[in-house]
Short mmCIF file of C-alpha atoms in Angstrom, two decimals:
data_model
loop_
_atom_site.label_atom_id
_atom_site.label_comp_id
_atom_site.label_asym_id
_atom_site.label_seq_id
_atom_site.Cartn_x
_atom_site.Cartn_y
_atom_site.Cartn_z
CA MET A 1 -13.07 -46.89 -61.80
CA ASN A 2 -9.92 -46.48 -63.96
CA GLY A 3 -10.62 -49.77 -65.68
CA LEU A 4 -14.09 -48.69 -66.71
CA TYR A 5 -12.78 -45.41 -68.00
CA ASN A 6 -10.05 -47.05 -70.08
CA GLU A 7 -12.51 -49.49 -71.61
CA VAL A 8 -14.54 -46.73 -73.22
CA ALA A 9 -11.79 -44.12 -73.72
CA PRO A 10 -10.51 -43.20 -77.20
CA ALA A 11 -7.30 -44.95 -78.24
CA SER A 12 -5.10 -41.86 -77.76
CA LEU A 13 -6.26 -41.33 -74.19
CA GLY A 14 -5.82 -45.02 -73.42
CA GLY A 15 -2.21 -44.86 -74.69
CA ALA A 16 -1.32 -41.95 -72.43
CA LYS A 17 -2.79 -43.78 -69.48
CA ARG A 18 -0.75 -46.90 -70.23
CA LYS A 19 2.55 -44.93 -70.29
CA LYS A 20 1.82 -43.42 -66.91
CA GLU A 21 0.95 -46.78 -65.33
CA LYS A 22 4.04 -48.43 -66.82
CA GLY A 23 6.32 -46.01 -64.95
CA VAL A 24 4.60 -46.64 -61.63
CA GLN A 25 4.39 -50.44 -61.79
CA SER A 26 8.11 -51.37 -61.78
CA SER A 27 8.47 -53.30 -58.52
CA GLY A 28 7.28 -56.60 -59.95
CA GLY A 29 5.41 -57.60 -56.75
CA PRO A 30 2.28 -59.76 -56.83
CA ALA A 31 -0.05 -56.80 -56.67
CA ALA A 32 1.90 -55.04 -59.38
CA GLN A 33 1.95 -58.19 -61.54
CA SER A 34 -1.81 -58.58 -61.14
CA SER A 35 -2.39 -54.94 -62.00
CA LYS A 36 -0.01 -55.22 -64.94
CA SER A 37 -1.82 -58.32 -66.19
CA LYS A 38 -5.18 -56.56 -66.07
CA HIS A 39 -3.64 -53.53 -67.71
CA ASN A 40 -2.19 -55.61 -70.54
CA LYS A 41 -5.62 -57.08 -71.22
CA ARG A 42 -7.08 -53.62 -71.37
CA SER A 43 -4.23 -52.44 -73.59
CA SER A 44 -4.76 -55.30 -76.02
CA LYS A 45 -8.48 -54.46 -76.10
CA ASN A 46 -7.71 -50.82 -76.89
CA LYS A 47 -5.25 -51.86 -79.56
CA ASN A 48 -7.84 -54.10 -81.12
CA GLN A 49 -10.26 -51.22 -81.09
CA SER A 50 -7.77 -48.96 -82.86
CA LYS A 51 -7.22 -51.47 -85.68
CA PRO A 52 -9.38 -51.15 -88.77
CA PRO A 53 -12.13 -53.80 -88.65
CA THR A 54 -12.22 -56.73 -90.99
CA GLY A 55 -15.18 -57.31 -93.31
CA SER A 56 -17.10 -59.45 -90.81
CA GLN A 57 -16.25 -57.14 -87.91
CA GLN A 58 -17.35 -54.11 -89.88
CA GLN A 59 -20.67 -55.72 -90.74
CA ALA A 60 -21.33 -56.76 -87.15
CA SER A 61 -20.37 -53.30 -85.94
CA GLN A 62 -22.59 -51.49 -88.39
CA ASN A 63 -25.48 -53.83 -87.73
CA THR A 64 -25.48 -52.63 -84.14
CA ASN A 65 -24.72 -48.96 -84.79
CA ALA A 66 -26.86 -46.58 -82.82
CA PRO A 67 -28.69 -43.88 -84.80
CA GLY A 68 -26.25 -41.29 -83.49
CA GLU A 69 -23.42 -43.11 -85.34
CA TRP A 70 -25.18 -43.06 -88.72
CA PRO A 71 -23.84 -40.81 -91.50
CA PRO A 72 -25.23 -37.25 -91.62
CA SER A 73 -26.70 -37.91 -95.06
CA LEU A 74 -28.90 -40.66 -93.59
CA HIS A 75 -30.11 -38.34 -90.83
CA GLN A 76 -30.92 -35.73 -93.48
CA PHE A 77 -32.76 -38.32 -95.59
CA VAL A 78 -34.97 -39.40 -92.64
CA VAL A 79 -35.81 -35.79 -91.70
CA GLU A 80 -36.70 -34.91 -95.28
CA CYS A 81 -38.87 -38.01 -95.62
CA PHE A 82 -40.90 -37.13 -92.53
CA THR A 83 -41.26 -33.52 -93.68
CA ARG A 84 -42.54 -34.62 -97.08
CA SER A 85 -44.89 -37.18 -95.53
CA ASN A 86 -46.50 -34.52 -93.34
CA GLN A 87 -47.05 -32.32 -96.40
CA ARG A 88 -48.22 -34.96 -98.87
CA LEU A 89 -49.64 -38.02 -97.16
CA THR A 90 -52.98 -38.66 -95.53
CA GLU A 91 -53.22 -40.34 -92.13
CA ASP A 92 -54.20 -43.60 -93.85
CA GLN A 93 -51.00 -43.56 -95.92
CA LYS A 94 -48.58 -42.81 -93.08
CA PRO A 95 -48.41 -46.40 -91.70
CA LEU A 96 -47.24 -47.59 -95.13
CA PHE A 97 -44.70 -44.75 -95.21
CA ASN A 98 -43.32 -45.75 -91.78
CA ARG A 99 -43.13 -49.39 -92.89
CA GLN A 100 -41.21 -48.55 -96.09
CA LEU A 101 -38.75 -46.26 -94.29
CA GLN A 102 -38.09 -48.89 -91.62
CA LEU A 103 -37.55 -51.67 -94.17
CA LEU A 104 -35.21 -49.51 -96.24
CA ILE A 105 -32.96 -48.72 -93.27
CA GLU A 106 -33.07 -52.33 -92.06
CA LYS A 107 -32.04 -53.45 -95.53
CA ALA A 108 -29.10 -51.03 -95.57
CA VAL A 109 -27.97 -52.26 -92.15
CA SER A 110 -28.30 -55.96 -92.98
CA LEU A 111 -26.36 -55.55 -96.25
CA ASN A 112 -23.73 -53.29 -94.67
CA TYR A 113 -24.60 -50.39 -97.00
CA VAL A 114 -25.37 -47.72 -94.37
CA PHE A 115 -22.24 -45.72 -95.17
CA GLU A 116 -21.86 -46.80 -98.79
CA ASN A 117 -25.36 -45.85 -99.93
CA ASN A 118 -25.91 -42.38 -101.41
CA TRP A 119 -28.74 -41.16 -99.14
CA LEU A 120 -28.81 -37.74 -100.81
CA ILE A 121 -30.49 -39.21 -103.90
CA GLN A 122 -32.21 -42.19 -102.24
CA LYS A 123 -35.89 -42.63 -103.15
CA LEU A 124 -38.84 -44.03 -101.20
CA PRO A 125 -41.71 -45.62 -103.18
CA ILE A 126 -44.60 -43.91 -101.41
CA LEU A 127 -42.98 -40.46 -101.73
CA ASP A 128 -41.29 -40.72 -105.13
CA GLY A 129 -43.56 -43.06 -107.07
CA THR A 130 -40.98 -45.81 -107.58
CA LYS A 131 -42.28 -49.36 -107.73
CA GLU A 132 -39.61 -51.18 -105.73
CA LEU A 133 -37.95 -50.62 -102.38
CA GLU A 134 -34.34 -50.47 -103.55
CA LEU A 135 -31.16 -48.94 -102.13
CA GLU A 136 -29.49 -46.42 -104.43
CA CYS A 137 -26.18 -48.26 -104.28
CA GLU A 138 -27.93 -51.49 -105.32
CA ARG A 139 -29.51 -49.76 -108.28
CA ARG A 140 -26.15 -48.26 -109.30
CA LYS A 141 -24.36 -51.59 -109.02
CA ALA A 142 -27.04 -53.28 -111.09
CA LEU A 143 -26.49 -50.72 -113.85
CA GLU A 144 -22.71 -51.11 -113.77
CA ALA A 145 -23.06 -54.93 -113.98
CA ALA A 146 -20.05 -56.73 -115.53
CA GLY A 147 -17.03 -54.48 -114.92
CA LEU A 148 -17.52 -54.45 -111.18
CA THR A 149 -16.41 -58.01 -110.44
CA THR A 150 -12.69 -57.23 -110.82
CA SER A 151 -12.74 -53.87 -109.05
CA ARG A 152 -14.91 -54.60 -106.04
CA PRO A 153 -13.22 -54.60 -102.67
CA THR A 154 -12.89 -57.86 -100.81
CA ASN A 155 -15.37 -56.70 -98.24
CA ALA A 156 -18.04 -56.12 -100.87
CA LEU A 157 -17.41 -59.56 -102.39
CA ALA A 158 -17.73 -61.15 -98.98
CA ASN A 159 -21.02 -59.40 -98.40
CA GLU A 160 -22.29 -60.47 -101.82
CA LYS A 161 -21.42 -64.10 -101.10
CA LYS A 162 -23.25 -63.88 -97.81
CA GLN A 163 -26.27 -62.56 -99.66
CA ASP A 164 -26.38 -65.75 -101.73
CA THR A 165 -26.37 -67.97 -98.64
CA PRO A 166 -29.72 -68.76 -97.00
CA THR A 167 -28.42 -67.82 -93.52
CA LEU A 168 -28.15 -64.06 -94.10
CA ASN A 169 -30.73 -62.26 -91.95
CA TYR A 170 -33.65 -64.41 -92.99
CA THR A 171 -36.05 -62.20 -91.03
CA ASN A 172 -35.11 -59.09 -92.96
CA LEU A 173 -35.28 -60.91 -96.29
CA LYS A 174 -38.70 -62.22 -95.36
CA ARG A 175 -39.85 -58.74 -94.48
CA SER A 176 -38.58 -57.46 -97.81
CA GLY A 177 -40.59 -60.13 -99.59
CA ASP A 178 -43.66 -59.15 -97.58
CA PHE A 179 -43.22 -55.58 -98.72
CA ASP A 180 -42.99 -56.60 -102.37
CA SER A 181 -46.29 -58.41 -101.98
CA ALA A 182 -47.88 -55.55 -100.07
CA SER A 183 -46.72 -53.01 -102.63
CA ARG A 184 -48.56 -54.83 -105.37
CA LYS A 185 -51.70 -54.85 -103.25
CA LYS A 186 -51.37 -51.20 -102.29
CA GLN A 187 -50.43 -49.60 -105.61
CA ARG A 188 -53.63 -47.62 -105.56
CA SER A 189 -52.87 -46.00 -102.21
CA GLN A 190 -49.29 -45.27 -103.30
CA ARG A 191 -50.56 -43.32 -106.29
CA PHE A 192 -52.44 -40.97 -103.96
CA GLU A 193 -49.20 -39.77 -102.40
CA SER A 194 -47.71 -38.09 -105.44
CA ALA A 195 -47.77 -34.30 -105.54
CA ILE A 196 -51.13 -32.75 -106.48
CA PRO A 197 -50.33 -29.76 -108.67
CA ILE A 198 -53.18 -27.61 -109.93
CA THR A 199 -53.41 -24.73 -112.37
CA THR A 200 -56.36 -23.59 -114.43
CA ASP A 201 -59.69 -25.30 -114.95
CA THR A 202 -58.38 -28.11 -117.18
CA THR A 203 -54.58 -27.92 -117.33
CA PRO A 204 -52.72 -29.67 -114.51
CA TYR A 205 -49.32 -28.71 -113.17
CA SER A 206 -46.40 -30.93 -114.06
CA SER A 207 -46.12 -33.84 -111.67
CA ASN A 208 -42.96 -35.44 -110.31
CA SER A 209 -44.61 -38.86 -110.25
CA THR A 210 -42.88 -41.59 -112.24
CA SER A 211 -46.05 -43.63 -112.79
CA PRO A 212 -47.29 -43.56 -116.41
CA VAL A 213 -49.74 -40.89 -117.56
CA PHE A 214 -52.58 -41.90 -119.85
CA ILE A 215 -56.07 -40.83 -120.91
CA GLY A 216 -58.90 -43.28 -120.29
CA THR A 217 -61.33 -44.32 -123.00
CA CYS A 218 -64.32 -45.56 -120.98
CA GLN A 219 -67.57 -43.68 -121.76
CA ASN A 220 -69.78 -44.96 -118.92
CA LEU A 221 -71.41 -42.32 -116.73
CA GLU A 222 -71.77 -44.82 -113.89
CA LYS A 223 -69.07 -47.18 -112.66
CA ASN A 224 -68.80 -49.12 -109.42
CA TYR A 225 -65.80 -48.38 -107.24
CA LEU A 226 -63.29 -51.23 -107.01
CA ARG A 227 -59.97 -50.98 -105.19
CA LEU A 228 -57.08 -51.25 -107.63
CA THR A 229 -54.71 -54.19 -107.12
CA SER A 230 -52.82 -53.82 -110.41
CA GLU A 231 -51.98 -51.23 -113.05
CA PRO A 232 -55.12 -49.41 -114.29
CA ILE A 233 -56.46 -50.33 -117.73
CA PRO A 234 -57.26 -47.27 -119.94
CA ALA A 235 -60.36 -48.99 -121.35
CA LEU A 236 -61.84 -49.07 -117.82
CA VAL A 237 -60.95 -45.47 -116.91
CA ARG A 238 -63.07 -42.44 -117.86
CA PRO A 239 -61.46 -39.26 -119.25
CA GLN A 240 -62.21 -35.85 -117.74
CA GLU A 241 -64.93 -34.86 -120.23
CA VAL A 242 -66.87 -38.01 -119.32
CA LEU A 243 -66.27 -37.47 -115.59
CA ILE A 244 -67.77 -33.97 -115.83
CA LYS A 245 -70.96 -35.46 -117.25
CA SER A 246 -70.84 -38.25 -114.69
CA VAL A 247 -70.82 -35.83 -111.74
CA SER A 248 -73.96 -34.08 -112.98
CA PHE A 249 -75.65 -37.41 -113.67
CA ILE A 250 -75.00 -39.02 -110.28
CA LEU A 251 -75.98 -35.84 -108.38
CA LYS A 252 -79.30 -35.70 -110.19
CA LYS A 253 -79.93 -39.37 -109.48
CA TYR A 254 -78.92 -38.91 -105.83
CA ARG A 255 -81.36 -36.02 -105.32
CA GLU A 256 -84.13 -38.17 -106.77
CA SER A 257 -83.40 -41.41 -104.91
CA ASN A 258 -81.62 -40.01 -101.82
CA SER A 259 -79.39 -43.11 -101.79
CA TYR A 260 -76.16 -42.17 -100.03
CA THR A 261 -74.65 -45.63 -100.58
CA TYR A 262 -75.04 -45.19 -104.33
CA VAL A 263 -73.65 -41.67 -104.57
CA ILE A 264 -70.61 -42.26 -102.33
CA ASN A 265 -69.70 -45.35 -104.35
CA GLN A 266 -69.85 -43.27 -107.54
CA PHE A 267 -67.81 -40.42 -106.02
CA LYS A 268 -65.07 -42.84 -105.01
CA SER A 269 -64.99 -44.20 -108.53
CA ILE A 270 -64.71 -40.69 -110.00
CA ARG A 271 -61.91 -39.76 -107.60
CA GLN A 272 -60.07 -42.94 -108.53
CA ASP A 273 -60.30 -42.15 -112.26
CA LEU A 274 -58.97 -38.64 -111.59
CA THR A 275 -56.08 -40.00 -109.57
CA VAL A 276 -54.84 -42.69 -111.95
CA GLN A 277 -54.85 -40.17 -114.83
CA HIS A 278 -53.04 -37.52 -112.75
CA ILE A 279 -55.85 -35.01 -113.30
CA LYS A 280 -55.07 -32.32 -110.74
CA ASN A 281 -56.97 -29.14 -111.52
CA ASP A 282 -59.98 -27.07 -110.49
CA PHE A 283 -62.34 -29.86 -111.51
CA THR A 284 -60.54 -32.14 -109.03
CA ILE A 285 -61.17 -29.61 -106.26
CA TYR A 286 -64.81 -29.35 -107.34
CA VAL A 287 -65.27 -33.13 -107.08
CA TYR A 288 -63.73 -33.30 -103.60
CA GLU A 289 -65.85 -30.36 -102.42
CA LEU A 290 -69.05 -32.00 -103.65
CA ASN A 291 -68.07 -35.34 -102.12
CA ALA A 292 -67.29 -33.66 -98.78
CA LYS A 293 -70.61 -31.79 -98.68
CA VAL A 294 -72.66 -34.87 -99.49
CA SER A 295 -70.81 -36.76 -96.74
CA LEU A 296 -71.55 -34.01 -94.21
CA GLU A 297 -75.22 -34.00 -95.19
CA ASN A 298 -75.28 -37.69 -94.28
CA ASN A 299 -73.20 -37.28 -91.08
CA ASP A 300 -70.39 -39.43 -92.53
CA LEU A 301 -67.38 -37.90 -90.80
CA GLY A 302 -64.99 -40.63 -91.91
CA GLU A 303 -65.58 -39.99 -95.62
CA PHE A 304 -65.55 -36.23 -95.05
CA ASN A 305 -62.17 -36.51 -93.33
CA GLN A 306 -60.67 -38.21 -96.40
CA CYS A 307 -61.95 -35.41 -98.64
CA GLN A 308 -60.97 -32.51 -96.40
CA SER A 309 -57.43 -33.85 -95.96
CA GLN A 310 -57.00 -33.84 -99.73
CA LEU A 311 -58.71 -30.46 -100.10
CA LYS A 312 -56.35 -28.87 -97.59
CA TYR A 313 -53.39 -29.82 -99.75
CA LEU A 314 -55.14 -28.91 -103.01
CA TYR A 315 -55.95 -25.41 -101.71
CA TYR A 316 -52.36 -25.01 -100.53
CA LEU A 317 -50.95 -25.85 -103.95
CA LYS A 318 -53.53 -23.71 -105.72
CA ARG A 319 -52.50 -20.64 -103.73
CA LYS A 320 -48.80 -21.48 -104.01
CA ASN A 321 -48.91 -21.54 -107.81
CA GLU A 322 -51.29 -18.66 -108.48
CA PRO A 323 -50.10 -15.15 -107.48
CA SER A 324 -53.66 -13.81 -107.71
CA LEU A 325 -54.64 -15.95 -104.70
CA GLN A 326 -52.00 -14.62 -102.34
CA LEU A 327 -54.49 -12.26 -100.67
CA LYS A 328 -57.84 -13.93 -101.23
CA PHE A 329 -59.60 -17.25 -100.80
CA PHE A 330 -60.21 -19.67 -103.64
CA ARG A 331 -63.87 -20.36 -104.36
CA CYS A 332 -65.26 -22.38 -101.37
CA GLU A 333 -61.97 -22.54 -99.45
CA LEU A 334 -63.18 -20.51 -96.47
CA GLU A 335 -66.41 -22.50 -96.19
CA PHE A 336 -64.46 -25.76 -96.02
CA LEU A 337 -62.06 -24.25 -93.50
CA VAL A 338 -65.13 -23.77 -91.29
CA TYR A 339 -66.18 -27.40 -91.78
CA ARG A 340 -62.63 -28.53 -91.07
CA THR A 341 -62.58 -26.55 -87.81
CA ILE A 342 -65.93 -28.04 -86.73
CA TYR A 343 -64.53 -31.50 -87.45
CA MET A 344 -61.50 -30.76 -85.27
CA ILE A 345 -63.77 -29.62 -82.42
CA ILE A 346 -65.80 -32.84 -82.74
CA THR A 347 -62.65 -34.99 -82.61
CA ASN A 348 -61.07 -32.93 -79.78
CA ASN A 349 -58.06 -32.10 -81.97
CA HIS A 350 -57.25 -28.87 -80.14
CA SER A 351 -53.69 -28.57 -81.47
CA GLU A 352 -54.99 -28.47 -85.05
CA ILE A 353 -57.60 -25.87 -84.06
CA TYR A 354 -54.88 -23.61 -82.71
CA LYS A 355 -52.87 -24.06 -85.91
CA ILE A 356 -55.89 -22.89 -87.89
CA LYS A 357 -56.37 -19.99 -85.50
CA LEU A 358 -52.73 -18.96 -85.87
CA LYS A 359 -53.06 -19.04 -89.66
CA VAL A 360 -56.16 -16.88 -89.42
CA GLU A 361 -54.40 -14.34 -87.21
CA GLN A 362 -51.24 -14.22 -89.32
CA SER A 363 -52.67 -14.32 -92.85
CA TYR A 364 -56.38 -14.73 -93.42
CA LYS A 365 -57.47 -11.62 -91.52
CA SER A 366 -55.86 -9.44 -94.19
CA PHE A 367 -57.45 -11.33 -97.11
CA LEU A 368 -59.94 -9.58 -99.36
CA LYS A 369 -63.43 -10.93 -98.68
CA ASP A 370 -66.77 -10.59 -100.44
CA PRO A 371 -69.94 -10.26 -98.28
CA SER A 372 -70.51 -14.03 -98.22
CA GLU A 373 -66.93 -14.70 -97.16
CA LYS A 374 -67.22 -12.11 -94.40
CA ASP A 375 -70.11 -14.10 -92.93
CA TRP A 376 -68.14 -17.35 -93.15
CA PHE A 377 -65.14 -15.65 -91.57
CA GLN A 378 -67.23 -14.45 -88.62
CA PHE A 379 -68.60 -17.99 -88.30
CA LEU A 380 -65.01 -19.24 -88.08
CA LEU A 381 -64.09 -16.71 -85.38
CA ASN A 382 -67.16 -17.77 -83.36
CA LEU A 383 -66.03 -21.39 -83.64
CA PHE A 384 -62.79 -20.49 -81.88
CA LYS A 385 -64.85 -18.97 -79.04
CA LEU A 386 -67.05 -22.06 -78.98
CA ASN A 387 -64.01 -24.30 -78.60
CA GLN A 388 -62.69 -22.10 -75.80
CA ASP A 389 -66.02 -22.36 -73.96
CA LEU A 390 -65.86 -26.15 -74.20
CA LEU A 391 -62.33 -26.24 -72.80
CA LEU A 392 -63.30 -23.94 -69.90
CA GLU A 393 -66.67 -25.72 -69.39
CA ASN A 394 -68.40 -22.35 -69.74
CA TYR A 395 -71.73 -23.86 -70.79
CA TYR A 396 -73.74 -20.65 -70.41
CA SER A 397 -71.54 -18.84 -72.95
CA PHE A 398 -71.46 -21.93 -75.19
CA PHE A 399 -75.24 -22.15 -75.59
CA LYS A 400 -75.63 -18.39 -76.06
CA LEU A 401 -73.18 -18.64 -78.96
CA PHE A 402 -74.95 -21.72 -80.31
CA GLU A 403 -78.22 -19.78 -80.48
CA GLN A 404 -76.49 -17.25 -82.74
CA PHE A 405 -75.49 -20.04 -85.14
CA SER A 406 -79.11 -21.16 -85.43
CA LYS A 407 -80.03 -17.79 -86.96
CA LEU A 408 -77.54 -18.13 -89.84
CA LEU A 409 -79.70 -19.85 -92.43
CA GLU A 410 -77.06 -19.64 -95.17
CA HIS A 411 -74.73 -21.67 -92.93
CA LYS A 412 -77.25 -24.39 -92.21
CA LEU A 413 -74.84 -27.29 -92.83
CA GLY A 414 -72.32 -25.95 -90.32
CA TYR A 415 -75.08 -25.41 -87.76
CA GLN A 416 -76.39 -28.97 -88.24
CA LEU A 417 -72.90 -30.40 -87.68
CA ILE A 418 -72.56 -28.53 -84.40
CA LYS A 419 -76.03 -29.56 -83.29
CA ASN A 420 -75.68 -33.24 -84.23
CA PHE A 421 -72.15 -33.92 -82.96
CA ILE A 422 -71.33 -31.31 -80.30
CA VAL A 423 -74.44 -29.85 -78.66
CA THR A 424 -76.06 -33.09 -77.46
CA LYS A 425 -73.01 -34.23 -75.51
CA THR A 426 -72.48 -30.73 -74.16
CA ARG A 427 -76.06 -30.68 -72.86
CA VAL A 428 -75.40 -33.91 -70.96
CA LYS A 429 -72.24 -32.43 -69.41
CA ALA A 430 -74.02 -29.18 -68.53
CA LEU A 431 -76.95 -31.03 -66.91
CA TRP A 432 -74.51 -33.22 -64.98
CA SER A 433 -72.69 -30.12 -63.72
CA THR A 434 -76.04 -28.58 -62.72
CA SER A 435 -77.07 -31.74 -60.85
CA LYS A 436 -74.03 -31.38 -58.59
CA ALA A 437 -75.05 -27.84 -57.59
CA TYR A 438 -78.87 -28.06 -57.29
CA ARG A 439 -81.39 -30.48 -55.81
CA LYS A 440 -84.13 -29.27 -58.17
CA ILE A 441 -84.29 -26.76 -61.00
CA SER A 442 -87.12 -25.41 -63.12
CA ASN A 443 -87.72 -27.12 -66.46
CA LEU A 444 -88.10 -23.72 -68.10
CA VAL A 445 -84.67 -22.67 -66.86
CA ILE A 446 -83.07 -25.80 -68.33
CA ILE A 447 -84.86 -25.29 -71.66
CA GLU A 448 -83.62 -21.70 -71.82
CA ARG A 449 -80.06 -22.26 -70.58
CA LEU A 450 -79.39 -25.37 -72.69
CA ALA A 451 -80.93 -23.81 -75.84
CA PHE A 452 -83.74 -26.31 -76.40
CA GLU A 453 -86.25 -25.13 -78.99
CA ASN A 454 -89.25 -26.20 -76.88
CA ASP A 455 -90.44 -28.56 -74.16
CA LEU A 456 -90.90 -31.39 -76.68
CA GLU A 457 -87.22 -31.32 -77.69
CA PHE A 458 -86.25 -31.29 -74.00
CA LYS A 459 -88.45 -34.35 -73.37
CA GLU A 460 -86.95 -36.22 -76.36
CA PHE A 461 -83.47 -35.47 -75.02
CA LEU A 462 -84.35 -36.87 -71.57
CA ASP A 463 -85.95 -39.99 -73.05
CA LYS A 464 -82.86 -40.67 -75.19
CA TYR A 465 -80.70 -40.86 -72.06
CA LYS A 466 -83.39 -42.50 -69.87
CA LEU A 467 -83.82 -39.40 -67.72
CA GLY A 468 -87.55 -38.88 -68.36
CA ASP A 469 -88.57 -40.18 -64.91
CA PHE A 470 -86.78 -37.25 -63.25
CA LYS A 471 -88.78 -34.59 -65.12
CA GLY A 472 -91.74 -33.29 -63.15
CA GLU A 473 -94.44 -30.94 -64.33
CA ILE A 474 -92.50 -27.93 -63.07
CA ASP A 475 -89.04 -28.99 -61.89
CA PHE A 476 -86.32 -31.42 -62.86
CA ASP A 477 -85.05 -33.68 -60.03
CA CYS A 478 -81.29 -33.00 -60.18
CA LEU A 479 -80.47 -35.02 -57.06
CA GLY A 480 -82.22 -38.14 -58.35
CA ALA A 481 -80.70 -37.83 -61.83
CA ARG A 482 -77.15 -37.24 -60.60
CA GLY A 483 -76.18 -40.92 -60.46
CA VAL A 484 -77.56 -41.68 -63.93
CA LEU A 485 -75.80 -38.65 -65.41
CA THR A 486 -72.52 -39.67 -63.76
CA GLY A 487 -72.83 -43.12 -65.30
CA ILE A 488 -73.44 -41.62 -68.75
CA ILE A 489 -70.44 -39.30 -68.47
CA ASN A 490 -68.12 -42.13 -67.42
CA THR A 491 -69.06 -44.60 -70.15
CA ALA A 492 -66.38 -45.23 -72.75
CA GLY A 493 -68.81 -44.69 -75.61
CA PHE A 494 -69.64 -41.17 -74.41
CA LYS A 495 -66.01 -40.04 -74.55
CA LYS A 496 -64.72 -42.09 -77.46
CA VAL A 497 -63.84 -40.62 -80.84
CA ASP A 498 -61.95 -42.97 -83.15
CA ILE A 499 -59.09 -41.89 -85.44
CA LYS A 500 -61.34 -41.58 -88.48
CA GLY A 501 -63.64 -39.21 -86.65
CA GLN A 502 -66.62 -41.50 -86.25
CA ILE A 503 -68.48 -40.85 -83.00
#
């Protein structure tokens, strides 16, 4: 037990222990000699531990350092990076962020720069707009160039020599090369991460992005969306005055042709032109709002999710930088908060729903609201009740509340979302619950309790799930349908919602 303690004890404690044992072991007998021999080995180990490590020892030690032994500045850098990523990045960008952060720390460890690097001013490409994944100390040394060769410590020279040899952490070097290649392929996505300041209708806030700002010269109203794999060319990018005309043009064409594939391709192209020119203003919000609405009209939750994630941040910055918005909503902000909440109910993201509810209770209740906003606000409060009914499986209350939504004609899009993505599955669950309590139940009761508009809609619902054979002229055979309903409930497709929100 003492041996184990001495092996991990600090040097000062080990020294005190050795003095005590030296006074006791003076007889020189075999047992004492054996104990003394073991003790000397432990003493030499403690002495070695108390000596300052050589260059190679220091590198090996730091390569295996646990996170708890890292410098406080590195801990602070990691925490700040994650905080900024949660505020700025979309879910699609976060894997790239995690990859860059991991590679940066691995690079610092492999080059023995964990303690030497200045983490307080370290930059990460996806957060700061830099093009290369580079340690701050490497950048500084590159700038100092010639005069450093005579003043570098031996340890640094040794590390530099090891860098030139092909045996230094080939895996890490290979990963770094992979990142360089990936960064060139993902420059477009990296440009989306920069801050999105907004001010008035046409004047953007100053941006902290280091990527170049330019004004496009393309005059085409229509342009196919192509993912950027290199720096944008101004001749292929449309300026804002052309984009304003383009939005009106593609919307008119969409209403005439009703081609969602066409209009979503054009919206992506417009958003790309806004992004590469750093146009972050009210027009940007307008474009994302239109794109989101068109996507909802076509039940495209994945595309809507991309727009609403960006809108959430745009609204936040708009309010942050305009004192007049501290106690009121901006334009369609409340309407899109309703759509966002419906999306979270669809995807079972209950934690996000409670965050929205907390924000409503703490701030939005006191906001000034016009008559239209009062209706949207009541719609939002009813959504919280709807979510609570789903969690408690209170289907009677759920469908009573749903019937109220159907009467709000000015909120037709929100009602359609609930009907298309929430109500149908809830009807299956409610009918399954009923089948476990009743052998038969009147068709009229089911139509009333599950908020069907008429008998025809009820029949279409049963046919969709192959339950039509259990519907009689008067009653529904709950006992016979129970097994089929159980099978539907337990299928993976019935429960599954993927990360992009597609059902």
